[in-house]
Short mmCIF file of C-alpha atoms in Angstrom, two decimals:
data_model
loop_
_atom_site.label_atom_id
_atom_site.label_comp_id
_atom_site.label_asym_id
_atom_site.label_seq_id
_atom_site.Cartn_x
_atom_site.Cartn_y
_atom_site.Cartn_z
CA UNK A 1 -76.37 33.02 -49.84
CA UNK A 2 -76.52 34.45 -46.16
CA UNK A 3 -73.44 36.26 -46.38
CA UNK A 4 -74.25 37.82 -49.62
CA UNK A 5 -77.46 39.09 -48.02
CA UNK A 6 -74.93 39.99 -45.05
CA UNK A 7 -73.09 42.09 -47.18
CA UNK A 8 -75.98 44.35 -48.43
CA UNK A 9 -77.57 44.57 -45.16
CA UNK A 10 -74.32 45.94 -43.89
CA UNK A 11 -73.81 48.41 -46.86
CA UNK A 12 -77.32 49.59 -46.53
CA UNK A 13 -76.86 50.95 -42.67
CA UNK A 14 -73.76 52.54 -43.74
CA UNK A 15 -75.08 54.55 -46.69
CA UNK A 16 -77.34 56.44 -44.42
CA UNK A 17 -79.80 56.82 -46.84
CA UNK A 18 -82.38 55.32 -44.90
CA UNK A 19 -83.98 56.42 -41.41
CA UNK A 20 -83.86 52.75 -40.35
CA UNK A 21 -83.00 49.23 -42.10
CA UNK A 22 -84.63 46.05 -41.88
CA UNK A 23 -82.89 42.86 -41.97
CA UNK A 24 -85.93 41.14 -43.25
CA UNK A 25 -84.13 39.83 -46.84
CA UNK A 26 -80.81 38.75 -44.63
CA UNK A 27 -83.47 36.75 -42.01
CA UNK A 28 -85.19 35.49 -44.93
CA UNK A 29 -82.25 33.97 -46.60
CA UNK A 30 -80.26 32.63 -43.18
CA UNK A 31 -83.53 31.18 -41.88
CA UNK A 32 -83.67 28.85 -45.60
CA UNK A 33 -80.28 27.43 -44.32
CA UNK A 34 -81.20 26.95 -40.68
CA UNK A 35 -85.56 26.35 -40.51
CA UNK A 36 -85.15 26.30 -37.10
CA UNK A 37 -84.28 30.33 -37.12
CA UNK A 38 -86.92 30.85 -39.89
CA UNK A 39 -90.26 30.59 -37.94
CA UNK A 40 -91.27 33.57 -35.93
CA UNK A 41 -91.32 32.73 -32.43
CA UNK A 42 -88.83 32.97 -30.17
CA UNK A 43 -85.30 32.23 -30.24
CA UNK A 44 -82.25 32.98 -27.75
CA UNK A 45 -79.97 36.10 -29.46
CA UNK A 46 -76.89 34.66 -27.93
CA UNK A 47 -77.54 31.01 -30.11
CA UNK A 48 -78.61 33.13 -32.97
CA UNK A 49 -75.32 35.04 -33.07
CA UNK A 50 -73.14 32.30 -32.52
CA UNK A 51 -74.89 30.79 -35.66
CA UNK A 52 -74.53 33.77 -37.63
CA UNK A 53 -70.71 34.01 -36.84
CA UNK A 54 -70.22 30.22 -37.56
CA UNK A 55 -71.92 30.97 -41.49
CA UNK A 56 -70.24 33.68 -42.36
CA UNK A 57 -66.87 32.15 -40.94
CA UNK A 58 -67.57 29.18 -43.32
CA UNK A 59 -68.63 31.41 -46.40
CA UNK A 60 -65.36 34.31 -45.89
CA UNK A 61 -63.08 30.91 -45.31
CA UNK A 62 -64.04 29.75 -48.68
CA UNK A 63 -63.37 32.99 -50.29
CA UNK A 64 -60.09 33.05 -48.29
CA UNK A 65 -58.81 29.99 -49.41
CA UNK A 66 -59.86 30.34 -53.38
CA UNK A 67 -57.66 33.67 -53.20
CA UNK A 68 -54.70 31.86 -51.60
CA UNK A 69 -54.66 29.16 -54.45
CA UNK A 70 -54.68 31.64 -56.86
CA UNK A 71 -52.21 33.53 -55.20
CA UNK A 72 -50.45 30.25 -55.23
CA UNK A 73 -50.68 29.75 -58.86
CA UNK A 74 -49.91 32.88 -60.03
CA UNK A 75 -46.73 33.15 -57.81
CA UNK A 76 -44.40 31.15 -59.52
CA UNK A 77 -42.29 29.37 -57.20
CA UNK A 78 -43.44 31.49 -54.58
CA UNK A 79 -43.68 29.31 -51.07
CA UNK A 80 -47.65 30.98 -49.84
CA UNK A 81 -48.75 29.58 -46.78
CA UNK A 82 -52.66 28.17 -47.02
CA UNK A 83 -55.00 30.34 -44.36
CA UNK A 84 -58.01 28.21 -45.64
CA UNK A 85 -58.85 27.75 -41.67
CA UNK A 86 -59.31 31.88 -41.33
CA UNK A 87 -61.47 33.80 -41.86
CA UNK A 88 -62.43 37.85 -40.91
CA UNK A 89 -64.71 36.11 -38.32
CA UNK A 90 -62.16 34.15 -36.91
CA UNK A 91 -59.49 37.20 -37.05
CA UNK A 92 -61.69 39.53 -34.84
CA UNK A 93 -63.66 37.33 -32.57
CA UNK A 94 -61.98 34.14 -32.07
CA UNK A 95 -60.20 33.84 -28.70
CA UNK A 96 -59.11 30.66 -27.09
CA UNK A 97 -59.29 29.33 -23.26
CA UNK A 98 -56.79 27.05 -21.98
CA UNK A 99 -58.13 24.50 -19.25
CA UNK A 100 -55.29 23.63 -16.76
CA UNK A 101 -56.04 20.30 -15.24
CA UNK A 102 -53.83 19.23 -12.14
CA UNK A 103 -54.48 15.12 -11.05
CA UNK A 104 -54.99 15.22 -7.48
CA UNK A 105 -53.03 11.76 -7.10
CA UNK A 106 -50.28 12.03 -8.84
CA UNK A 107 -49.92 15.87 -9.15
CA UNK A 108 -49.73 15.56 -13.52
CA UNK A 109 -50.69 18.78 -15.11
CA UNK A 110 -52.23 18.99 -18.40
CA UNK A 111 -53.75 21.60 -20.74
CA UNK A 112 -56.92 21.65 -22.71
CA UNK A 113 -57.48 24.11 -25.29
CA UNK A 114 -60.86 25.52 -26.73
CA UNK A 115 -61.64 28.58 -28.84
CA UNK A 116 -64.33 30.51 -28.17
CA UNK A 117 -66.20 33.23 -29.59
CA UNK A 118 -68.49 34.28 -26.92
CA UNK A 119 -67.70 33.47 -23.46
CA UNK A 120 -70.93 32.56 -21.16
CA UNK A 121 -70.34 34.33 -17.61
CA UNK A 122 -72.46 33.02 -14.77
CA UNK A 123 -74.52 35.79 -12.68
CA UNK A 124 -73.25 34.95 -9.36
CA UNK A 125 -75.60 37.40 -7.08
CA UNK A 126 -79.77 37.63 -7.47
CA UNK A 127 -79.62 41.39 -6.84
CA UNK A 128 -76.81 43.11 -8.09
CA UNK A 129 -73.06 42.77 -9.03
CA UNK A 130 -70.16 43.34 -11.61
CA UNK A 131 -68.91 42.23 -14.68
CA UNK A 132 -65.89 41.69 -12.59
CA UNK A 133 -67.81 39.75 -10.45
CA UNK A 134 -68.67 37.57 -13.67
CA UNK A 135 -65.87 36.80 -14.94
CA UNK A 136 -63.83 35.95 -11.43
CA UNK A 137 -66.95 33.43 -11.07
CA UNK A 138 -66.12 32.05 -14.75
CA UNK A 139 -62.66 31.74 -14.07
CA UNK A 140 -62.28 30.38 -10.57
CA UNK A 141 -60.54 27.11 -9.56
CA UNK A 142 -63.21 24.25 -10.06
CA UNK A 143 -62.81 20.52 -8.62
CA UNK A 144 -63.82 17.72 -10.66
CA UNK A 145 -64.83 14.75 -8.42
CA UNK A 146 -67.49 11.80 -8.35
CA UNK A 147 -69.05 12.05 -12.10
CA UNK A 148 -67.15 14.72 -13.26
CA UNK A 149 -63.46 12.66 -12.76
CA UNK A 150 -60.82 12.93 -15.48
CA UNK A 151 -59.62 9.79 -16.39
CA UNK A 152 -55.48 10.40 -15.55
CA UNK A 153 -52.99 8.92 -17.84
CA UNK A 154 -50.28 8.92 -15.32
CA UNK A 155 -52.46 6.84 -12.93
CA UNK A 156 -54.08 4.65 -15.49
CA UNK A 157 -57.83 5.37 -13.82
CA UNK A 158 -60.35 7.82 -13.08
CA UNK A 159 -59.31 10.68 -10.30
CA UNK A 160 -59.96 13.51 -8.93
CA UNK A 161 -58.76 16.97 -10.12
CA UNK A 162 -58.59 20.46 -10.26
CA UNK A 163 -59.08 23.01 -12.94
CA UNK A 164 -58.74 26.40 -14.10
CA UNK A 165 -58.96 28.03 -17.06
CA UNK A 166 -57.47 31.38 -18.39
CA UNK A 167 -57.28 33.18 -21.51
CA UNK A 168 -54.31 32.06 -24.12
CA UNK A 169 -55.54 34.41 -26.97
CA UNK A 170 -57.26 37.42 -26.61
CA UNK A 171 -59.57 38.28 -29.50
CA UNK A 172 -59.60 41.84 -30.90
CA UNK A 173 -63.77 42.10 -29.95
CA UNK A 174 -64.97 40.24 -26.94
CA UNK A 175 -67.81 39.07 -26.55
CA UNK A 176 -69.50 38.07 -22.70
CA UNK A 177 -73.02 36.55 -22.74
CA UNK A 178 -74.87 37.29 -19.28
CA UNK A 179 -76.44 33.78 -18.26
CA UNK A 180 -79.60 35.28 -16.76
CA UNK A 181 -81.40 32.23 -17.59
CA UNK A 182 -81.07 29.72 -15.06
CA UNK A 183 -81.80 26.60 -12.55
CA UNK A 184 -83.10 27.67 -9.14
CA UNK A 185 -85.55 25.34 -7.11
CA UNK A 186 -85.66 22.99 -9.86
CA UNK A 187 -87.32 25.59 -12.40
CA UNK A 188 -85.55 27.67 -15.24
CA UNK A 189 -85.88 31.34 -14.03
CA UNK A 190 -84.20 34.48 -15.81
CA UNK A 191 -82.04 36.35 -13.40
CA UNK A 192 -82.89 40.20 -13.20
CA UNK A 193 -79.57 40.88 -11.78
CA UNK A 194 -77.96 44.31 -12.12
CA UNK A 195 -74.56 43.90 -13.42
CA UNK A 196 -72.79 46.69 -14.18
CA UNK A 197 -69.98 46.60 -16.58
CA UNK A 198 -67.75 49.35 -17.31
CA UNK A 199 -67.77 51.72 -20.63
CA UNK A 200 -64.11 51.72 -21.20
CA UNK A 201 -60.99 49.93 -19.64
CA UNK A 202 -62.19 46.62 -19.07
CA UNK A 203 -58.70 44.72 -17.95
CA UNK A 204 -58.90 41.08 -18.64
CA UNK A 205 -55.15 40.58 -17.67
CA UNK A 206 -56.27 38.53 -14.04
CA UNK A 207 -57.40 35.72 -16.69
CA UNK A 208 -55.22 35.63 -19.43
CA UNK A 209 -52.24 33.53 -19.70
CA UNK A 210 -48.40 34.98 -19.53
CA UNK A 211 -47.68 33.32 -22.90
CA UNK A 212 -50.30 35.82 -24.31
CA UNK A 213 -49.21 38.87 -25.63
CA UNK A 214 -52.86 40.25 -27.30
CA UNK A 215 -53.53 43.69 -26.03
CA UNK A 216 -55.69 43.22 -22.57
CA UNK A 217 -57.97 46.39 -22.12
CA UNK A 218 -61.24 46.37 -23.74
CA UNK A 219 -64.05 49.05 -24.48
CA UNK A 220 -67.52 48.65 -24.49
CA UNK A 221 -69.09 49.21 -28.09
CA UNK A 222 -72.48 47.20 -27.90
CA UNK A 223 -75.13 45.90 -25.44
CA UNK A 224 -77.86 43.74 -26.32
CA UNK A 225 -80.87 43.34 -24.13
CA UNK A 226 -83.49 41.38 -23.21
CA UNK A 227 -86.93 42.26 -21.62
CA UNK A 228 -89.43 40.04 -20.87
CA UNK A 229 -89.25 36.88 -19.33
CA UNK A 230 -88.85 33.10 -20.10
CA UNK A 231 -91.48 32.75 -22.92
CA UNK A 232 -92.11 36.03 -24.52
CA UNK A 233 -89.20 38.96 -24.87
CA UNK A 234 -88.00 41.88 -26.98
CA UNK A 235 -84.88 42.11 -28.28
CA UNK A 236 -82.65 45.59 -28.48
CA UNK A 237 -79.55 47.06 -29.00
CA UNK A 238 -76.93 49.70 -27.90
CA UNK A 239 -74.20 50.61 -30.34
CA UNK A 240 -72.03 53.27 -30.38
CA UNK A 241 -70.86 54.92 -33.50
CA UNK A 242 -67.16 54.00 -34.52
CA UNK A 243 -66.25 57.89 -35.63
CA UNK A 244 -68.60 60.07 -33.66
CA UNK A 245 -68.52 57.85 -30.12
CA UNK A 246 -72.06 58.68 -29.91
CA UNK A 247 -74.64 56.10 -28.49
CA UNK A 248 -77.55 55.09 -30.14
CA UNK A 249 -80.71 52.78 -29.38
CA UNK A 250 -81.85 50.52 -32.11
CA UNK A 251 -85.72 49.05 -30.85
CA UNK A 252 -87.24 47.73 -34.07
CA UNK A 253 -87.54 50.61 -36.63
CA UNK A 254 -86.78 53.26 -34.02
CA UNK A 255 -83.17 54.75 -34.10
CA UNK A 256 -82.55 57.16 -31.60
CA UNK A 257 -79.54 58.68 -29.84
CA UNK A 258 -78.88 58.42 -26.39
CA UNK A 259 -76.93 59.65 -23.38
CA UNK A 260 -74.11 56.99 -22.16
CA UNK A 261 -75.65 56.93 -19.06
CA UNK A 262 -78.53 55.35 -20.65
CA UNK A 263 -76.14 52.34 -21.81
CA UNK A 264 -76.31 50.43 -18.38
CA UNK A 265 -79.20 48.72 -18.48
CA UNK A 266 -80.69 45.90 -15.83
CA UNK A 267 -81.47 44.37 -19.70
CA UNK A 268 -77.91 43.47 -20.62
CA UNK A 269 -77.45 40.30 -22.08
CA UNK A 270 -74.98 40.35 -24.26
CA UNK A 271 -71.96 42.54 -24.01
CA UNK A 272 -69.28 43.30 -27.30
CA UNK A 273 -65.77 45.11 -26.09
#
């Protein structure tokens, strides 16, 4: 199955045996499980990963849950509480958004949660601005009118509201896709925005809840970018080693170290803290 292939992929880089590794058995086996991933054209890395996180939650939940009923059954008369909804996947990048919604009639104030494991940040300059920038844009007031009522308990019909939505768990690795594709004059254009995002002390604490108590300050460890343009692009990566801090530029089979000045990038889509 795709994690298995997961798994080897992942011991193979670390070995270090090899100059360079190709994910070429772990593409193989995902894309028999999703065809629509298996044909070589082009495909959108941020729906790929999401994808990839949702399979392997499923798979390591499984696993999870047959060791907790053994557990279970070995323990006898121990009280072991079932974590068949958890998974690695879900421990590490599984945060969750709380939607405050405030009835402009009657004033009622409700809460709608979502998890999330990649949060999609609107680009909200043509030229250049900040992740900051970003995520203020994500997380400022919105008004909900005309289509786009709620439908208010308190007033039994459809009204206008307000809502706002902030962080009520912060997951250990963040993930912020950059939405550089998008709607202008009635044609899907990618945005070649600058955004420049910080390598280290990211502070989410403007957008996460007080009930939260997850550490707030991030560090960037990946980038992935995207150049080209709406029907043909090339996919690579920044990573930076966990034990040496060094940065290094993955671009098909070439593996090269770089300068961290070389990690901001006009190519950034996809940003890991």
């Amino acid at each position: 199955e795709s994690a298995t292939a997961f798994g080897c992929l992942v011991s193979d880089m670390w070995l270090g045996e090899f100059d360079f590794v190709s994910p070429e058995a772990f593409h193989s086996v995902f894309g028999k499980r999703y065809p629509a991933f298996s044909r070589r054209t082009q495909h959108d890395a941020q729906e790929f990963l999401i994808c990839v996180l949702d399979d392997l939650h499923e798979a390591f939940k499984q696993v999870r849950a047959q060791l907790c009923q053994e557990r279970q059954s070995s323990a006898a008369g121990a009280s072991t509480r079932s974590s068949s909804g958890t998974s690695i996947i879900t421990h590490l990048f599984e945060g969750q958004l709380s939607y405050a919604i405030r009835c402009l009639t009657c004033k009622a104030l409700s809460d709608k949660p979502e998890s999330f494991t990649v949060l999609s940040l609107p680009i909200p300059s043509t030229r250049v601005c900040s992740l900051q920038d970003c995520l203020e844009c994500f997380f400022q007031p919105d008004t909900l009118t005309q289509n786009n009522q709620i439908h208010c308990y308190w007033c039994g019909s459809n009204q206008d509201a307000t809502v706002k939505a902030s962080i009520t768990k912060a997951p250990q690795i963040i993930i912020f896709h950059l939405k550089r594709f998008a709607w202008q004059d009635k044609r899907r254009r990618k945005l070649s925005t600058t955004v420049c995002y910080p390598f280290s002390d990211l502070d989410l604490s403007p957008y996460i809840s007080t009930s939260c108590h997850n550490n707030t300050e991030y560090s960037l460890c990946a980038v992935v970018n995207h150049a080209g343009d709406l029907d043909y692009g090339h996919y690579t990566a920044f990573c930076k080693h966990s034990i040496t801090q060094h940065w290094y530029s993955f671009d098909d089979a070439q593996v090269t170290k770089i300068p961290a000045s070389a990690v901001q990038a006009d190519t950034a889509y996809l940003l890991f803290y």
